[in-house]
Amino acid sequence: MRSLTFLSFSTTAPTGKKGGSGRNSEKRRERSKVAARCRRSKESEIFSELAEFLPLPENTRNALDKASVMRLILSDLKLRHMMQR
C-alpha cells in the first residue's frame, strides 16, 4: 500500500499597498498567475494520489472530478473506520 505524502502550501498576506507603477503591477500579476498555476498543479497531483487509493478500476478513477474523489475517499475512510469497530 502506498503512503500518503503531505505537501505544505505557503500563503502570504497582502501588503495593503495600492497603486505603484504599471510595470511592477504587471510583474506582480504575472507572479501571481505563476503561483496560482503551481498551486493548482500541486492540488491536482494530490487529488490524483488520493484517487489511487480508491478501490476502483483505473479508467473510472481517472474520470472522477475533485469533488467525487473527496466524497469517495471520505466514504471509504468512514467505512473502514466502522469495520474496525
XYZ file of C-alpha atoms in Angstrom:
85
model
C 0.000 0.000 0.000
C 1.276 3.450 -0.828
C 1.932 6.042 1.818
C 0.390 9.490 1.702
C 2.622 12.454 1.022
C 1.644 15.739 2.600
C 2.573 18.979 0.886
C 2.530 22.317 2.591
C 1.179 25.386 0.893
C 2.520 28.740 1.946
C 0.400 31.834 1.696
C 1.350 35.423 2.189
C -0.918 38.165 3.388
C -1.498 41.141 1.112
C 0.586 44.169 1.970
C -2.268 46.617 1.631
C -0.311 48.829 -0.742
C -2.205 50.175 -3.719
C -1.080 51.816 -6.879
C 2.521 51.662 -7.975
C 3.974 51.610 -11.412
C 2.284 49.670 -14.156
C 5.434 47.639 -14.752
C 5.601 46.408 -11.145
C 1.899 45.724 -11.248
C 2.344 43.575 -14.358
C 5.228 41.673 -12.755
C 3.179 41.098 -9.616
C 0.224 39.913 -11.685
C 2.456 37.517 -13.638
C 3.993 36.135 -10.421
C 0.504 35.674 -9.035
C -0.563 33.745 -12.149
C 2.501 31.506 -11.927
C 1.916 30.883 -8.207
C -1.751 30.027 -8.826
C -0.793 27.666 -11.644
C 1.723 25.981 -9.342
C -0.873 25.609 -6.553
C -3.382 24.095 -8.979
C -0.750 21.690 -10.259
C 0.141 20.540 -6.725
C -3.543 20.224 -5.884
C -4.137 18.066 -8.968
C -1.213 15.827 -8.013
C -2.674 15.372 -4.532
C -6.129 14.506 -5.886
C -4.578 12.032 -8.337
C -2.660 10.418 -5.492
C -5.808 10.204 -3.371
C -7.738 8.663 -6.266
C -5.133 5.886 -6.495
C -6.289 4.655 -3.074
C -9.861 4.149 -4.264
C -10.848 0.531 -4.941
C -11.967 1.324 -8.495
C -10.690 0.462 -11.971
C -8.058 2.895 -13.241
C -10.213 4.226 -16.100
C -13.001 5.018 -13.616
C -10.598 6.732 -11.196
C -9.173 8.866 -13.997
C -12.654 10.104 -14.942
C -13.505 11.409 -11.442
C -13.610 15.104 -10.661
C -12.067 16.503 -7.480
C -15.336 16.618 -5.541
C -16.061 12.980 -6.399
C -12.585 11.922 -5.293
C -13.075 13.677 -1.949
C -16.559 12.239 -1.452
C -15.447 8.687 -2.283
C -12.271 8.875 -0.182
C -14.278 10.122 2.810
C -16.860 7.369 2.343
C -14.111 4.764 2.091
C -12.415 6.043 5.254
C -15.712 6.088 7.167
C -16.486 2.548 6.042
C -13.036 1.308 7.068
C -13.421 3.020 10.449
C -16.815 1.384 11.016
C -15.471 -2.041 10.053
C -12.650 -1.775 12.603
C -15.104 -1.420 15.471
